Coordinates of C-alpha atoms and ligand atoms in Angstrom, one line a residue:
M116 CA 0.0 0.0 0.0
L117 CA 1.4 3.3 -1.1
I118 CA 0.2 6.5 0.6
T119 CA 0.9 10.0 -0.6
P120 CA -0.2 13.1 1.3
I121 CA -1.5 15.8 -1.1
S122 CA -1.5 19.3 0.3
C123 CA -4.8 21.0 -0.3
L124 CA -6.3 24.4 0.7
A125 CA -4.4 26.1 3.6
D126 CA -3.5 23.1 5.8
N127 CA -5.6 20.1 4.6
Y128 CA -4.2 16.7 3.5
A129 CA -5.9 14.5 1.0
Y130 CA -4.2 11.1 0.8
V131 CA -3.8 9.1 -2.4
I132 CA -3.8 5.4 -1.6
Y133 CA -2.6 2.8 -4.0
D134 CA -2.8 -0.9 -3.6
N135 CA -0.2 -2.3 -5.9
N136 CA -1.5 -5.9 -5.8
S137 CA -4.8 -5.0 -7.4
K138 CA -3.8 -1.7 -9.0
T139 CA -6.6 0.0 -7.1
T140 CA -6.3 3.8 -6.4
G141 CA -8.3 5.8 -3.9
V142 CA -8.2 9.2 -2.4
V143 CA -9.2 10.1 1.2
D144 CA -10.9 13.4 1.9
P145 CA -10.1 15.4 -1.3
S146 CA -11.0 19.0 -0.3
E147 CA -10.2 20.0 -3.8
S148 CA -9.7 18.1 -7.1
K149 CA -6.9 20.0 -8.8
P150 CA -3.9 18.9 -6.7
V151 CA -5.2 15.3 -6.7
I152 CA -5.6 15.3 -10.4
S153 CA -2.1 16.7 -11.0
F154 CA -0.6 14.0 -8.8
L155 CA -2.6 11.2 -10.5
E156 CA -1.6 12.4 -13.9
K157 CA 2.0 12.6 -13.0
K158 CA 1.9 9.0 -11.8
N159 CA -0.3 7.9 -14.7
L160 CA -3.0 6.6 -12.3
K161 CA -6.8 6.5 -12.6
L162 CA -9.0 6.9 -9.6
N163 CA -11.3 4.1 -8.4
Y164 CA -12.6 5.4 -5.1
I165 CA -13.1 8.6 -3.1
L166 CA -13.3 7.9 0.7
N167 CA -14.8 10.6 2.9
T168 CA -14.4 10.6 6.7
H169 CA -17.1 13.3 7.1
H170 CA -19.2 15.8 5.3
H171 CA -17.3 19.1 5.9
F172 CA -16.4 21.0 2.7
D173 CA -12.7 20.8 3.4
H174 CA -13.0 17.0 3.1
I175 CA -15.5 16.5 0.2
G176 CA -14.9 19.6 -1.9
G177 CA -13.3 17.6 -4.7
N178 CA -15.8 14.8 -4.8
I179 CA -17.9 15.8 -7.8
E180 CA -15.1 16.8 -10.1
L181 CA -13.1 13.7 -9.4
K182 CA -16.1 11.5 -9.8
K183 CA -16.9 13.1 -13.1
K184 CA -13.4 12.9 -14.4
Y185 CA -12.6 9.3 -13.4
N186 CA -16.0 7.8 -12.8
A187 CA -14.7 7.0 -9.2
K188 CA -17.1 5.7 -6.6
V189 CA -17.7 7.8 -3.5
V190 CA -17.7 5.9 -0.2
G191 CA -19.1 7.4 3.0
F192 CA -21.1 6.8 6.2
E193 CA -24.7 5.6 5.6
N194 CA -26.3 8.1 8.0
D195 CA -24.6 10.9 6.2
K196 CA -25.6 9.9 2.7
N197 CA -27.6 13.2 2.3
R198 CA -24.6 15.3 3.2
I199 CA -21.8 13.6 1.2
P200 CA -21.8 14.8 -2.4
G201 CA -22.0 12.1 -5.0
I202 CA -22.1 9.2 -2.5
D203 CA -22.3 5.8 -4.2
I204 CA -21.3 3.3 -1.5
T205 CA -22.6 3.6 2.0
V206 CA -20.7 1.9 4.9
K207 CA -21.6 1.4 8.5
D208 CA -19.9 1.0 11.9
N209 CA -17.7 -2.1 12.2
E210 CA -18.2 -3.0 8.5
M211 CA -15.4 -4.6 6.6
W212 CA -15.1 -3.0 3.2
N213 CA -12.8 -4.3 0.5
F214 CA -10.4 -1.9 -1.1
G215 CA -8.6 -3.8 -3.9
S216 CA -6.9 -6.8 -2.4
T217 CA -7.1 -5.5 1.1
T218 CA -9.7 -4.8 3.7
I219 CA -10.8 -1.6 5.5
K220 CA -12.6 -1.7 8.8
I221 CA -15.0 1.2 9.3
F222 CA -15.4 2.8 12.7
H223 CA -18.1 5.3 13.5
I224 CA -16.4 7.9 15.6
P225 CA -18.9 10.8 16.3
G226 CA -18.0 14.0 18.1
H227 CA -16.6 16.4 15.5
T228 CA -19.6 15.6 13.4
L229 CA -22.3 13.0 14.2
G230 CA -21.5 11.0 11.0
H231 CA -17.7 11.0 11.3
I232 CA -16.0 7.7 10.4
C233 CA -12.4 6.5 10.2
F234 CA -10.9 4.0 7.8
F235 CA -8.7 1.4 9.4
F236 CA -6.5 -0.8 7.2
E237 CA -6.3 -3.8 9.5
K238 CA -3.5 -5.8 7.8
E239 CA -1.4 -2.7 7.1
K240 CA -2.2 -1.1 10.5
I241 CA -3.0 2.3 8.9
I242 CA -5.8 4.6 10.0
F243 CA -7.3 7.7 8.4
T244 CA -8.7 9.7 11.3
G245 CA -10.1 12.8 9.5
D246 CA -10.8 15.6 12.0
T247 CA -11.3 13.3 15.0
L248 CA -7.7 12.5 16.0
F249 CA -4.9 14.9 14.9
S250 CA -1.3 14.5 15.7
L251 CA -1.1 16.0 19.2
G252 CA -4.7 17.1 19.0
C253 CA -8.3 16.2 18.4
G254 CA -11.0 17.8 16.4
R255 CA -13.4 20.5 17.6
I256 CA -16.7 19.2 18.9
F257 CA -19.2 20.7 16.5
E258 CA -22.2 18.3 16.3
G259 CA -21.6 15.7 19.0
D260 CA -20.7 16.1 22.7
H261 CA -17.6 15.5 24.8
K262 CA -18.7 12.1 25.8
Q263 CA -19.0 10.9 22.2
M264 CA -15.7 12.4 21.3
L265 CA -13.9 10.8 24.2
N266 CA -15.5 7.4 23.4
S267 CA -14.4 7.8 19.8
L268 CA -10.8 8.5 20.8
N269 CA -10.9 5.6 23.2
K270 CA -11.9 3.3 20.3
I271 CA -8.8 4.4 18.4
K272 CA -6.6 4.1 21.5
K273 CA -7.4 0.3 21.5
L274 CA -5.8 -0.3 18.1
P275 CA -2.3 -1.8 17.8
K276 CA 0.3 0.7 19.0
E277 CA 2.3 0.6 15.8
T278 CA -0.7 1.8 13.8
K279 CA 0.2 4.7 11.6
I280 CA -2.1 7.7 11.9
Y281 CA -3.0 9.9 8.9
C282 CA -5.2 12.9 9.9
G283 CA -7.0 15.6 7.9
H284 CA -4.9 18.6 8.8
E285 CA -1.4 19.8 9.3
Y286 CA -2.0 21.3 12.8
T287 CA 0.8 19.5 14.5
Y288 CA 3.1 22.4 15.3
K289 CA 0.4 24.5 17.0
N290 CA -1.0 21.4 18.7
A291 CA 2.5 20.7 20.1
E292 CA 2.7 24.2 21.6
F293 CA -0.6 23.6 23.3
C294 CA 0.3 20.2 24.7
L295 CA 3.6 21.6 26.0
E296 CA 1.8 24.3 27.9
H297 CA 0.0 21.8 30.0
D298 CA 2.4 18.8 29.9
V299 CA 5.7 20.7 30.1
D300 CA 8.0 17.9 31.5
N301 CA 6.8 15.2 29.1
I302 CA 10.0 13.9 27.6
D303 CA 8.3 12.1 24.7
L304 CA 6.4 15.2 23.8
K305 CA 9.6 17.4 23.9
N306 CA 11.3 14.9 21.6
K307 CA 8.4 14.8 19.3
F308 CA 8.3 18.6 19.2
E309 CA 12.0 18.7 18.1
K310 CA 11.1 16.3 15.2
I311 CA 8.1 18.4 14.3
K312 CA 10.1 21.7 14.2
K313 CA 12.7 20.1 11.9
L314 CA 10.1 18.8 9.5
R315 CA 8.1 22.0 9.4
S316 CA 11.2 24.1 8.8
Q317 CA 11.7 22.1 5.6
N318 CA 7.9 22.4 4.8
L319 CA 7.6 18.6 5.2
P320 CA 4.4 16.9 6.5
T321 CA 4.5 15.7 10.2
I322 CA 2.1 12.9 9.1
P323 CA 2.0 10.0 9.6
S324 CA 2.3 9.9 13.3
S325 CA 1.9 6.6 15.2
L326 CA -0.5 5.6 17.8
D327 CA 2.4 4.8 20.2
E328 CA 3.7 8.4 19.9
E329 CA 0.3 9.9 20.3
L330 CA -0.5 7.8 23.4
R331 CA 2.7 9.1 24.9
S332 CA 2.5 12.8 23.9
N333 CA -1.1 13.8 22.8
I334 CA -2.7 15.4 25.8
F335 CA -6.2 14.5 24.5
L336 CA -5.3 10.8 24.7
R337 CA -3.9 11.2 28.2
C338 CA -7.0 12.4 30.1
D339 CA -7.1 9.1 32.0
Q340 CA -3.5 9.5 33.2
R341 CA -3.0 10.4 36.8
E342 CA 0.1 12.5 36.2
L343 CA -1.8 14.7 33.8
K344 CA -4.8 15.0 36.1
V345 CA -2.4 16.1 38.8
K346 CA -0.8 18.7 36.5
L347 CA -4.3 20.1 35.8
N348 CA -5.3 20.1 39.4
M349 CA -8.0 17.5 38.6
K350 CA -6.6 14.5 40.4
N351 CA -9.9 13.2 41.6
Q352 CA -11.9 14.0 38.5
E353 CA -13.4 11.6 36.0
D354 CA -11.6 11.2 32.6
L355 CA -14.6 12.9 30.9
E356 CA -14.3 16.0 33.0
V357 CA -10.5 16.2 32.4
F358 CA -11.2 15.8 28.7
R359 CA -13.8 18.5 28.7
K360 CA -11.4 20.9 30.5
V361 CA -8.5 20.2 28.0
R362 CA -10.9 20.6 25.0
D363 CA -12.1 23.9 26.4
L364 CA -8.6 25.1 27.0
K365 CA -7.7 24.3 23.4
D366 CA -10.7 26.1 22.1
S367 CA -9.4 29.3 23.6
F368 CA -5.7 28.6 22.9
Ligands
ZN645 ZN1 -14.2 18.8 9.8
FE646 FE1 -11.3 19.6 8.4

């Protein structure tokens, strides 16, 4: 499986995914068609599938043009079939969906939107998390509530630690600054920030991250950790309250 991040809009990533066994090509969350088309043409590829994590314009903006040009099939969550332009194939929570010679497990992960899903390539241990889990961050809670978002993150936390994480935006640098403000003596976080600074100074993507790195350094995945609760003066509070607090702090960061 070959994955190429395609920079779109200001800070979005679409990902072209290519299964070389079956010569199947897909794109995850194309916010615009142009940069995706120019990559496909350069590589002499056709497009078979468009996979959408959720209905926001900066994830589906290229659907219709790409569909028209390549006759690609649009894949999205069944409950969002009225909000995902051009949808052809609907998937549901826990469904296994075949992409070429490989299999994707679908997880429904509401919170950012009510119909948000992620695509987990089980064999390859690769996940596309859209605007739910970012590197060192998590998405804003627009349609769902904090409890849903925390549950969604907890689903992702249970995947194998070596899982590679591909998210919808390049927010990592700013996210790192926020994490450091509240988790200042976290060595793993400090090390990750050094890596991030280097990559961004060369204008390179900080993606993919790995679940292992995120578990160690992403404050939103650490709301169950006693050391973090102590730092936030919330040592006897439930995980959900800690998560709510961290999300609120980030909203005004
Ligand atoms: Zn979004
Ligand atoms: Fe987005």
